[in-house]
GROMACS .gro file of C-alpha atoms in nm:
model
  215
    1UNK     CA    1   0.660  -3.292  -6.828
    2UNK     CA    2   0.982  -3.364  -6.636
    3UNK     CA    3   0.883  -3.700  -6.492
    4UNK     CA    4   1.204  -3.881  -6.588
    5UNK     CA    5   1.450  -3.665  -6.394
    6UNK     CA    6   1.562  -3.875  -6.099
    7UNK     CA    7   1.721  -3.582  -5.913
    8UNK     CA    8   1.403  -3.373  -5.925
    9UNK     CA    9   1.105  -3.431  -5.696
   10UNK     CA   10   0.816  -3.574  -5.896
   11UNK     CA   11   0.482  -3.397  -5.920
   12UNK     CA   12   0.208  -3.660  -5.926
   13UNK     CA   13  -0.091  -3.426  -5.948
   14UNK     CA   14  -0.203  -3.065  -5.936
   15UNK     CA   15  -0.534  -2.896  -5.868
   16UNK     CA   16  -0.685  -2.565  -5.767
   17UNK     CA   17  -0.942  -2.490  -5.502
   18UNK     CA   18  -1.026  -2.205  -5.263
   19UNK     CA   19  -0.851  -1.967  -5.502
   20UNK     CA   20  -0.518  -2.148  -5.451
   21UNK     CA   21  -0.312  -2.384  -5.668
   22UNK     CA   22  -0.171  -2.704  -5.518
   23UNK     CA   23   0.101  -2.948  -5.625
   24UNK     CA   24   0.093  -3.309  -5.503
   25UNK     CA   25   0.449  -3.440  -5.490
   26UNK     CA   26   0.612  -3.774  -5.416
   27UNK     CA   27   0.702  -3.850  -5.054
   28UNK     CA   28   1.076  -3.837  -4.980
   29UNK     CA   29   1.227  -3.980  -4.663
   30UNK     CA   30   1.564  -3.803  -4.668
   31UNK     CA   31   1.678  -3.483  -4.498
   32UNK     CA   32   1.755  -3.146  -4.647
   33UNK     CA   33   2.114  -3.031  -4.676
   34UNK     CA   34   2.031  -2.770  -4.412
   35UNK     CA   35   1.913  -3.038  -4.170
   36UNK     CA   36   2.211  -3.262  -4.241
   37UNK     CA   37   2.454  -2.978  -4.177
   38UNK     CA   38   2.282  -2.887  -3.853
   39UNK     CA   39   2.326  -3.249  -3.743
   40UNK     CA   40   2.673  -3.327  -3.881
   41UNK     CA   41   2.843  -2.998  -3.967
   42UNK     CA   42   3.023  -2.925  -4.294
   43UNK     CA   43   2.977  -3.180  -4.570
   44UNK     CA   44   3.275  -3.379  -4.707
   45UNK     CA   45   3.385  -3.184  -5.015
   46UNK     CA   46   3.482  -3.450  -5.267
   47UNK     CA   47   3.195  -3.684  -5.180
   48UNK     CA   48   2.943  -3.401  -5.205
   49UNK     CA   49   3.083  -3.276  -5.536
   50UNK     CA   50   3.064  -3.627  -5.680
   51UNK     CA   51   2.701  -3.655  -5.566
   52UNK     CA   52   2.615  -3.331  -5.747
   53UNK     CA   53   2.677  -3.471  -6.097
   54UNK     CA   54   2.329  -3.624  -6.157
   55UNK     CA   55   2.160  -3.322  -5.999
   56UNK     CA   56   2.347  -3.084  -6.226
   57UNK     CA   57   2.252  -3.292  -6.531
   58UNK     CA   58   1.884  -3.274  -6.438
   59UNK     CA   59   1.900  -2.899  -6.369
   60UNK     CA   60   2.050  -2.869  -6.716
   61UNK     CA   61   1.754  -3.064  -6.857
   62UNK     CA   62   1.514  -2.825  -6.682
   63UNK     CA   63   1.696  -2.529  -6.830
   64UNK     CA   64   1.691  -2.690  -7.174
   65UNK     CA   65   1.313  -2.716  -7.146
   66UNK     CA   66   1.289  -2.345  -7.058
   67UNK     CA   67   1.239  -2.376  -6.680
   68UNK     CA   68   1.447  -2.208  -6.411
   69UNK     CA   69   1.401  -2.308  -6.046
   70UNK     CA   70   1.483  -1.969  -5.884
   71UNK     CA   71   1.500  -2.108  -5.531
   72UNK     CA   72   1.797  -2.347  -5.510
   73UNK     CA   73   1.920  -2.344  -5.151
   74UNK     CA   74   2.028  -2.586  -4.872
   75UNK     CA   75   1.668  -2.632  -4.759
   76UNK     CA   76   1.548  -2.719  -5.110
   77UNK     CA   77   1.792  -3.001  -5.182
   78UNK     CA   78   1.740  -3.331  -5.002
   79UNK     CA   79   2.010  -3.586  -4.917
   80UNK     CA   80   1.848  -3.926  -4.963
   81UNK     CA   81   1.936  -4.245  -4.766
   82UNK     CA   82   2.108  -4.392  -5.076
   83UNK     CA   83   2.343  -4.091  -5.102
   84UNK     CA   84   2.164  -3.923  -5.391
   85UNK     CA   85   2.028  -3.570  -5.405
   86UNK     CA   86   1.678  -3.445  -5.487
   87UNK     CA   87   1.581  -3.091  -5.584
   88UNK     CA   88   1.260  -2.980  -5.410
   89UNK     CA   89   1.007  -2.697  -5.409
   90UNK     CA   90   0.921  -2.564  -5.752
   91UNK     CA   91   0.687  -2.299  -5.613
   92UNK     CA   92   0.909  -2.021  -5.751
   93UNK     CA   93   0.992  -2.191  -6.082
   94UNK     CA   94   0.922  -1.993  -6.397
   95UNK     CA   95   0.949  -2.027  -6.771
   96UNK     CA   96   1.222  -1.813  -6.922
   97UNK     CA   97   1.047  -1.811  -7.258
   98UNK     CA   98   0.733  -1.613  -7.178
   99UNK     CA   99   0.920  -1.280  -7.168
  100UNK     CA  100   0.723  -1.161  -6.866
  101UNK     CA  101   0.869  -0.995  -6.560
  102UNK     CA  102   0.923  -1.226  -6.264
  103UNK     CA  103   0.820  -1.181  -5.904
  104UNK     CA  104   1.092  -1.100  -5.652
  105UNK     CA  105   1.119  -1.410  -5.435
  106UNK     CA  106   1.459  -1.490  -5.288
  107UNK     CA  107   1.674  -1.613  -5.002
  108UNK     CA  108   1.946  -1.370  -4.902
  109UNK     CA  109   2.292  -1.514  -4.954
  110UNK     CA  110   2.171  -1.764  -5.214
  111UNK     CA  111   2.004  -1.527  -5.462
  112UNK     CA  112   2.206  -1.334  -5.722
  113UNK     CA  113   2.172  -0.962  -5.791
  114UNK     CA  114   1.928  -1.002  -6.080
  115UNK     CA  115   1.681  -1.178  -5.853
  116UNK     CA  116   1.631  -0.856  -5.662
  117UNK     CA  117   1.486  -0.727  -5.989
  118UNK     CA  118   1.209  -0.855  -6.213
  119UNK     CA  119   1.410  -0.915  -6.530
  120UNK     CA  120   1.745  -1.055  -6.640
  121UNK     CA  121   1.700  -1.402  -6.490
  122UNK     CA  122   1.803  -1.723  -6.665
  123UNK     CA  123   2.008  -2.042  -6.618
  124UNK     CA  124   2.290  -1.827  -6.473
  125UNK     CA  125   2.052  -1.738  -6.189
  126UNK     CA  126   2.022  -2.102  -6.082
  127UNK     CA  127   2.397  -2.149  -6.128
  128UNK     CA  128   2.466  -1.873  -5.875
  129UNK     CA  129   2.223  -2.023  -5.624
  130UNK     CA  130   2.365  -2.374  -5.672
  131UNK     CA  131   2.721  -2.250  -5.625
  132UNK     CA  132   2.620  -2.049  -5.318
  133UNK     CA  133   2.459  -2.364  -5.179
  134UNK     CA  134   2.774  -2.568  -5.247
  135UNK     CA  135   2.985  -2.296  -5.083
  136UNK     CA  136   2.767  -2.299  -4.773
  137UNK     CA  137   2.761  -2.678  -4.744
  138UNK     CA  138   3.140  -2.705  -4.775
  139UNK     CA  139   3.240  -2.408  -4.558
  140UNK     CA  140   2.954  -2.388  -4.310
  141UNK     CA  141   2.930  -2.017  -4.388
  142UNK     CA  142   2.647  -1.853  -4.584
  143UNK     CA  143   2.778  -1.626  -4.861
  144UNK     CA  144   2.726  -1.252  -4.811
  145UNK     CA  145   2.414  -1.108  -4.970
  146UNK     CA  146   2.462  -1.032  -5.338
  147UNK     CA  147   2.380  -0.663  -5.296
  148UNK     CA  148   2.645  -0.634  -5.023
  149UNK     CA  149   2.897  -0.803  -5.252
  150UNK     CA  150   2.835  -0.533  -5.512
  151UNK     CA  151   2.979  -0.277  -5.272
  152UNK     CA  152   3.251  -0.485  -5.107
  153UNK     CA  153   3.302  -0.851  -5.192
  154UNK     CA  154   3.429  -1.011  -4.872
  155UNK     CA  155   3.368  -1.372  -4.963
  156UNK     CA  156   3.635  -1.600  -4.813
  157UNK     CA  157   3.801  -1.855  -5.040
  158UNK     CA  158   3.689  -2.207  -4.945
  159UNK     CA  159   4.042  -2.348  -4.936
  160UNK     CA  160   4.139  -2.084  -4.683
  161UNK     CA  161   3.868  -2.230  -4.462
  162UNK     CA  162   4.022  -2.576  -4.491
  163UNK     CA  163   3.787  -2.714  -4.758
  164UNK     CA  164   3.932  -3.005  -4.957
  165UNK     CA  165   3.903  -2.858  -5.307
  166UNK     CA  166   4.146  -2.845  -5.593
  167UNK     CA  167   4.243  -2.507  -5.731
  168UNK     CA  168   4.035  -2.571  -6.044
  169UNK     CA  169   3.730  -2.672  -5.839
  170UNK     CA  170   3.755  -2.360  -5.627
  171UNK     CA  171   3.796  -2.141  -5.935
  172UNK     CA  172   3.489  -2.297  -6.097
  173UNK     CA  173   3.281  -2.253  -5.781
  174UNK     CA  174   3.375  -1.887  -5.742
  175UNK     CA  175   3.312  -1.813  -6.110
  176UNK     CA  176   2.965  -1.963  -6.071
  177UNK     CA  177   2.915  -1.710  -5.789
  178UNK     CA  178   3.019  -1.413  -5.999
  179UNK     CA  179   2.840  -1.104  -5.873
  180UNK     CA  180   2.726  -0.990  -6.216
  181UNK     CA  181   2.557  -1.238  -6.444
  182UNK     CA  182   2.802  -1.191  -6.733
  183UNK     CA  183   3.083  -1.307  -6.503
  184UNK     CA  184   2.921  -1.649  -6.457
  185UNK     CA  185   2.888  -1.961  -6.667
  186UNK     CA  186   2.601  -1.935  -6.912
  187UNK     CA  187   2.496  -2.297  -6.873
  188UNK     CA  188   2.516  -2.586  -6.629
  189UNK     CA  189   2.717  -2.774  -6.892
  190UNK     CA  190   2.990  -2.509  -6.881
  191UNK     CA  191   2.994  -2.520  -6.502
  192UNK     CA  192   3.008  -2.901  -6.508
  193UNK     CA  193   3.305  -2.899  -6.746
  194UNK     CA  194   3.494  -2.649  -6.531
  195UNK     CA  195   3.417  -2.823  -6.201
  196UNK     CA  196   3.488  -3.182  -6.304
  197UNK     CA  197   3.727  -3.148  -6.596
  198UNK     CA  198   3.907  -2.825  -6.518
  199UNK     CA  199   3.793  -2.680  -6.850
  200UNK     CA  200   3.827  -2.304  -6.886
  201UNK     CA  201   3.503  -2.274  -7.080
  202UNK     CA  202   3.419  -1.918  -6.981
  203UNK     CA  203   3.736  -1.706  -6.975
  204UNK     CA  204   3.757  -1.431  -6.719
  205UNK     CA  205   3.732  -1.080  -6.852
  206UNK     CA  206   4.065  -0.925  -6.938
  207UNK     CA  207   4.127  -0.566  -6.827
  208UNK     CA  208   4.148  -0.325  -7.113
  209UNK     CA  209   4.505  -0.219  -7.197
  210UNK     CA  210   4.606   0.144  -7.148
  211UNK     CA  211   4.611   0.353  -7.465
  212UNK     CA  212   4.991   0.363  -7.478
  213UNK     CA  213   5.009  -0.018  -7.484
  214UNK     CA  214   4.762  -0.042  -7.773
  215UNK     CA  215   4.985   0.160  -8.005
   0.00000   0.00000   0.00000
């Protein structure tokens, strides 16, 4: 159904045999972000962020149609020879509309807390994984596992690692990696607005005032 999304690998056929389902996808001659980093090191921040715009738009279209990818990571995004990005591997993709519990399939460091469970997943799940991927590609460091961050969040700010980000860009990236889902953007559109326009579309939670201040 999503055959017009240029940043998403195209499925040309599907079939089942030997008790297994198969997807036939287009051939891509690029290299994954993981491979590119292994060859060149950290990716240039502003160029990479600019390249993400079409990909984010297409992920938003997937979400709008009720599909979440659930496996966004450096080895599932390909850097093409013409400096565009392609999202690969929809083997873990699921519909968020069927109301069923989801299997626990994840990559540590790139999967949010709710993916260690079978419910509570949605667009915010892909947003976490995308932001974790961006963090890794810009810093060269994989984020700590989400469950470890619940106990002690030791994530290092990208700009402290010398990454060329503005304060607004860094704030948007870290909000997208909020440990709990309610701390994150609810849609790719909100994340896009914060990352590229500096919009504060999802205000941070304010601590509750002490009783004496409420009076």
